GROMACS .gro file of C-alpha atoms in nm:
model
  230
    1SER     CA    1  12.147   9.081   4.718
    2THR     CA    2  12.159   9.202   4.356
    3PRO     CA    3  12.212   9.581   4.343
    4ALA     CA    4  11.897   9.783   4.289
    5ASN     CA    5  12.021   9.922   3.956
    6GLU     CA    6  12.041   9.565   3.826
    7MET     CA    7  11.727   9.431   3.997
    8THR     CA    8  11.442   9.666   3.918
    9PRO     CA    9  11.075   9.561   3.940
   10SER     CA   10  11.092   9.477   3.568
   11ASP     CA   11  11.404   9.267   3.623
   12LEU     CA   12  11.232   9.081   3.907
   13ALA     CA   13  10.935   9.011   3.681
   14ARG     CA   14  11.168   8.877   3.412
   15GLU     CA   15  11.331   8.647   3.668
   16ALA     CA   16  10.987   8.511   3.757
   17GLN     CA   17  10.909   8.453   3.390
   18ALA     CA   18  11.240   8.270   3.348
   19PHE     CA   19  11.156   8.044   3.644
   20ALA     CA   20  10.822   7.959   3.487
   21LEU     CA   21  10.970   7.885   3.145
   22GLU     CA   22  11.203   7.628   3.299
   23ARG     CA   23  10.922   7.449   3.485
   24LYS     CA   24  10.615   7.303   3.318
   25LYS     CA   25  10.379   7.327   3.614
   26ILE     CA   26  10.434   7.696   3.691
   27HIS     CA   27  10.213   7.956   3.523
   28VAL     CA   28  10.319   8.320   3.544
   29LYS     CA   29  10.124   8.641   3.496
   30ILE     CA   30  10.261   8.993   3.533
   31LEU     CA   31  10.022   9.283   3.593
   32ASP     CA   32  10.141   9.618   3.460
   33ILE     CA   33  10.053   9.964   3.585
   34LYS     CA   34   9.735   9.995   3.374
   35GLU     CA   35   9.602   9.660   3.495
   36MET     CA   36   9.676   9.756   3.855
   37LYS     CA   37   9.496  10.089   3.808
   38ASP     CA   38   9.195   9.912   3.659
   39LEU     CA   39   9.181   9.675   3.957
   40GLY     CA   40   9.217   9.956   4.211
   41MET     CA   41   9.558   9.874   4.360
   42ASN     CA   42   9.605  10.234   4.467
   43ALA     CA   43   9.809  10.156   4.778
   44LEU     CA   44  10.076   9.981   4.570
   45LEU     CA   45  10.059  10.249   4.300
   46GLY     CA   46  10.088  10.523   4.561
   47VAL     CA   47  10.421  10.380   4.677
   48SER     CA   48  10.550  10.345   4.321
   49GLY     CA   49  10.464  10.701   4.214
   50GLY     CA   50  10.800  10.862   4.295
   51SER     CA   51  11.009  10.615   4.094
   52CYS     CA   52  11.084  10.615   3.723
   53GLN     CA   53  11.087  10.233   3.745
   54LEU     CA   54  10.742  10.095   3.665
   55PRO     CA   55  10.584   9.869   3.927
   56LYS     CA   56  10.499   9.506   3.851
   57PHE     CA   57  10.262   9.266   4.024
   58ILE     CA   58  10.397   8.913   3.985
   59ILE     CA   59  10.165   8.612   4.004
   60LEU     CA   60  10.310   8.260   4.000
   61GLU     CA   61  10.081   7.956   4.015
   62TYR     CA   62  10.214   7.605   4.072
   63GLN     CA   63   9.966   7.321   4.032
   64GLY     CA   64  10.092   7.008   4.201
   65SER     CA   65   9.751   6.882   4.305
   66ARG     CA   66   9.406   6.862   4.145
   67LYS     CA   67   9.276   7.178   3.985
   68GLY     CA   68   9.001   7.255   4.235
   69GLN     CA   69   9.209   7.215   4.549
   70ALA     CA   70   9.246   7.536   4.749
   71PRO     CA   71   9.603   7.666   4.725
   72ILE     CA   72   9.846   7.799   4.979
   73VAL     CA   73   9.915   8.161   4.886
   74LEU     CA   74  10.259   8.306   4.958
   75VAL     CA   75  10.287   8.686   4.948
   76GLY     CA   76  10.630   8.848   4.942
   77LYS     CA   77  10.731   9.212   4.975
   78GLY     CA   78  10.913   9.314   4.656
   79LEU     CA   79  11.067   9.653   4.732
   80THR     CA   80  11.367   9.646   4.498
   81PHE     CA   81  11.490   9.964   4.667
   82ASP     CA   82  11.351  10.161   4.960
   83SER     CA   83  11.480  10.514   5.012
   84GLY     CA   84  11.196  10.588   5.253
   85GLY     CA   85  11.040  10.821   4.997
   86ILE     CA   86  10.957  11.175   5.113
   87SER     CA   87  11.017  11.052   5.471
   88ILE     CA   88  11.369  10.969   5.358
   89LYS     CA   89  11.588  10.733   5.556
   90PRO     CA   90  11.927  10.831   5.702
   91SER     CA   91  12.202  10.772   5.447
   92GLU     CA   92  12.384  10.530   5.680
   93LYS     CA   93  12.303  10.173   5.576
   94MET     CA   94  12.059  10.286   5.306
   95ASP     CA   95  12.264  10.072   5.066
   96GLU     CA   96  12.120   9.769   5.246
   97MET     CA   97  11.774   9.860   5.118
   98LYS     CA   98  11.848   9.673   4.795
   99SER     CA   99  11.748   9.371   5.005
  100ASP     CA  100  11.402   9.503   5.089
  101MET     CA  101  11.275   9.260   4.824
  102ALA     CA  102  11.397   8.959   5.025
  103GLY     CA  103  11.041   8.851   5.100
  104GLY     CA  104  10.954   8.856   4.731
  105ALA     CA  105  11.272   8.665   4.645
  106ALA     CA  106  11.187   8.403   4.909
  107VAL     CA  107  10.838   8.359   4.762
  108LEU     CA  108  10.973   8.314   4.408
  109ALA     CA  109  11.224   8.060   4.537
  110ALA     CA  110  10.959   7.872   4.739
  111VAL     CA  111  10.731   7.832   4.436
  112MET     CA  112  11.030   7.722   4.229
  113ALA     CA  113  11.128   7.468   4.497
  114ALA     CA  114  10.773   7.332   4.518
  115ALA     CA  115  10.783   7.267   4.143
  116ASP     CA  116  11.131   7.114   4.152
  117LEU     CA  117  11.029   6.880   4.435
  118HIS     CA  118  10.695   6.795   4.266
  119LEU     CA  119  10.510   6.870   4.589
  120PRO     CA  120  10.147   6.747   4.580
  121VAL     CA  121  10.000   7.087   4.665
  122ASN     CA  122   9.880   7.397   4.482
  123VAL     CA  123  10.082   7.709   4.558
  124VAL     CA  124  10.033   8.068   4.445
  125GLY     CA  125  10.313   8.324   4.483
  126LEU     CA  126  10.228   8.695   4.478
  127VAL     CA  127  10.499   8.962   4.468
  128PRO     CA  128  10.411   9.333   4.451
  129ALA     CA  129  10.732   9.481   4.308
  130THR     CA  130  10.823   9.849   4.315
  131GLU     CA  131  11.074  10.106   4.435
  132ASN     CA  132  10.998  10.366   4.703
  133MET     CA  133  11.159  10.692   4.594
  134PRO     CA  134  11.117  11.068   4.649
  135GLY     CA  135  11.011  11.264   4.343
  136GLY     CA  136  10.757  11.502   4.198
  137ARG     CA  137  10.496  11.227   4.176
  138ALA     CA  138  10.582  11.059   4.505
  139TYR     CA  139  10.311  11.002   4.763
  140LYS     CA  140  10.331  11.233   5.061
  141PRO     CA  141  10.263  11.232   5.437
  142GLY     CA  142   9.900  11.327   5.477
  143ASP     CA  143   9.786  11.163   5.153
  144ILE     CA  144   9.490  10.928   5.159
  145LEU     CA  145   9.500  10.616   4.942
  146LYS     CA  146   9.211  10.384   4.858
  147SER     CA  147   9.328  10.024   4.857
  148LEU     CA  148   9.206   9.731   4.649
  149SER     CA  149   8.978   9.631   4.938
  150GLY     CA  150   8.804   9.968   4.921
  151GLN     CA  151   8.941  10.081   5.256
  152THR     CA  152   9.112  10.418   5.278
  153ILE     CA  153   9.455  10.463   5.434
  154GLU     CA  154   9.602  10.787   5.568
  155VAL     CA  155   9.975  10.804   5.504
  156LEU     CA  156  10.168  10.940   5.802
  157ASN     CA  157  10.516  10.823   5.705
  158THR     CA  158  10.611  10.721   5.351
  159ASP     CA  159  10.876  10.486   5.490
  160ALA     CA  160  10.590  10.261   5.604
  161GLU     CA  161  10.550  10.153   5.243
  162GLY     CA  162  10.574   9.777   5.291
  163ARG     CA  163  10.233   9.741   5.453
  164LEU     CA  164  10.081   9.948   5.170
  165ILE     CA  165  10.202   9.727   4.887
  166LEU     CA  166  10.123   9.415   5.088
  167VAL     CA  167   9.767   9.518   5.169
  168ASP     CA  168   9.677   9.517   4.799
  169ALA     CA  169   9.855   9.185   4.750
  170LEU     CA  170   9.679   9.029   5.050
  171THR     CA  171   9.342   9.146   4.921
  172TYR     CA  172   9.424   9.001   4.579
  173ALA     CA  173   9.521   8.673   4.749
  174GLY     CA  174   9.160   8.632   4.861
  175LYS     CA  175   9.045   8.574   4.503
  176PHE     CA  176   9.216   8.234   4.509
  177LYS     CA  177   9.005   8.123   4.811
  178PRO     CA  178   9.322   7.988   4.975
  179VAL     CA  179   9.352   7.736   5.254
  180ALA     CA  180   9.621   7.963   5.404
  181ILE     CA  181   9.802   8.290   5.331
  182ILE     CA  182  10.163   8.331   5.443
  183ASP     CA  183  10.314   8.678   5.412
  184ILE     CA  184  10.694   8.718   5.410
  185ALA     CA  185  10.845   9.064   5.444
  186THR     CA  186  11.135   9.275   5.568
  187LEU     CA  187  10.867   9.496   5.716
  188THR     CA  188  11.029   9.689   6.000
  189GLY     CA  189  11.359   9.735   6.181
  190ALA     CA  190  11.158   9.724   6.503
  191CYS     CA  191  11.153   9.345   6.463
  192ILE     CA  192  11.534   9.343   6.480
  193VAL     CA  193  11.518   9.562   6.791
  194ALA     CA  194  11.284   9.307   6.949
  195LEU     CA  195  11.440   8.979   6.835
  196GLY     CA  196  11.787   9.047   6.697
  197ASP     CA  197  11.931   8.975   6.354
  198ASN     CA  198  11.880   8.600   6.338
  199VAL     CA  199  11.517   8.544   6.441
  200ILE     CA  200  11.201   8.588   6.234
  201GLY     CA  201  10.905   8.759   6.399
  202MET     CA  202  10.595   8.549   6.340
  203MET     CA  203  10.239   8.674   6.373
  204GLY     CA  204   9.921   8.497   6.274
  205THR     CA  205   9.560   8.404   6.341
  206ASP     CA  206   9.575   8.027   6.282
  207ASP     CA  207   9.730   7.837   6.574
  208ALA     CA  208   9.761   7.511   6.379
  209LEU     CA  209   9.940   7.682   6.091
  210LYS     CA  210  10.172   7.867   6.330
  211GLY     CA  211  10.256   7.535   6.493
  212ARG     CA  212  10.351   7.384   6.157
  213ILE     CA  213  10.565   7.687   6.074
  214LYS     CA  214  10.744   7.652   6.409
  215GLN     CA  215  10.815   7.285   6.331
  216GLY     CA  216  10.948   7.379   5.988
  217ALA     CA  217  11.159   7.654   6.143
  218GLU     CA  218  11.321   7.410   6.383
  219SER     CA  219  11.406   7.159   6.109
  220THR     CA  220  11.556   7.426   5.879
  221CYS     CA  221  11.729   7.638   6.149
  222GLU     CA  222  11.522   7.941   6.041
  223LYS     CA  223  11.429   8.049   6.393
  224VAL     CA  224  11.090   8.209   6.452
  225TRP     CA  225  10.946   8.374   6.760
  226GLU     CA  226  10.581   8.462   6.789
  227LEU     CA  227  10.485   8.823   6.842
  228PRO     CA  228  10.133   8.919   6.955
  229LEU     CA  229   9.868   9.008   6.700
  230TRP     CA  230   9.586   9.148   6.913
   0.00000   0.00000   0.00000
């Protein structure tokens, strides 16, 4: 809930570095814009183009188990402010878009908690952090972006930026050969239309994992309801 002028992508990266410094078993790496360009994270970089705040790609690794054990990868949307870009949002409630990085914040906190609790598991946290702003270098409806996976994406609405930054993060997650990937995001208001303000929409391809998440949701009062992923 920190205001966007005080929680930029760079600020979020510094918070992650501070977490890691306080905890021996967390290793942090921050990719800057050049490193992201070299990798081919053009979906994330497309979203960041309209902002004067430089994007950051935050990687946190907690090793609580043996080195070779496949990790759980947590991916969190890190939009420190979302204006909608060229497809600008209505001004009403736009102030709430400082919280569009809630998924990223949850991932940072989860990795921190795993370290504090000395959980016997390897966890990787990935947070693509950027703003989505209009500007002379902003991406536009009709643009085509080539993602890290090599797939091309036609942009129809620049306020659909969350899936763009997450697609590069999810592709990057594959390099860790994870046992599971869990993606946390304030992705669309349509989920609130469907489920209300107090329920998380859950989608997935692994029935066993979804069952464990449902159990965890019940014990923590973080209600989830499964939506179809056909």
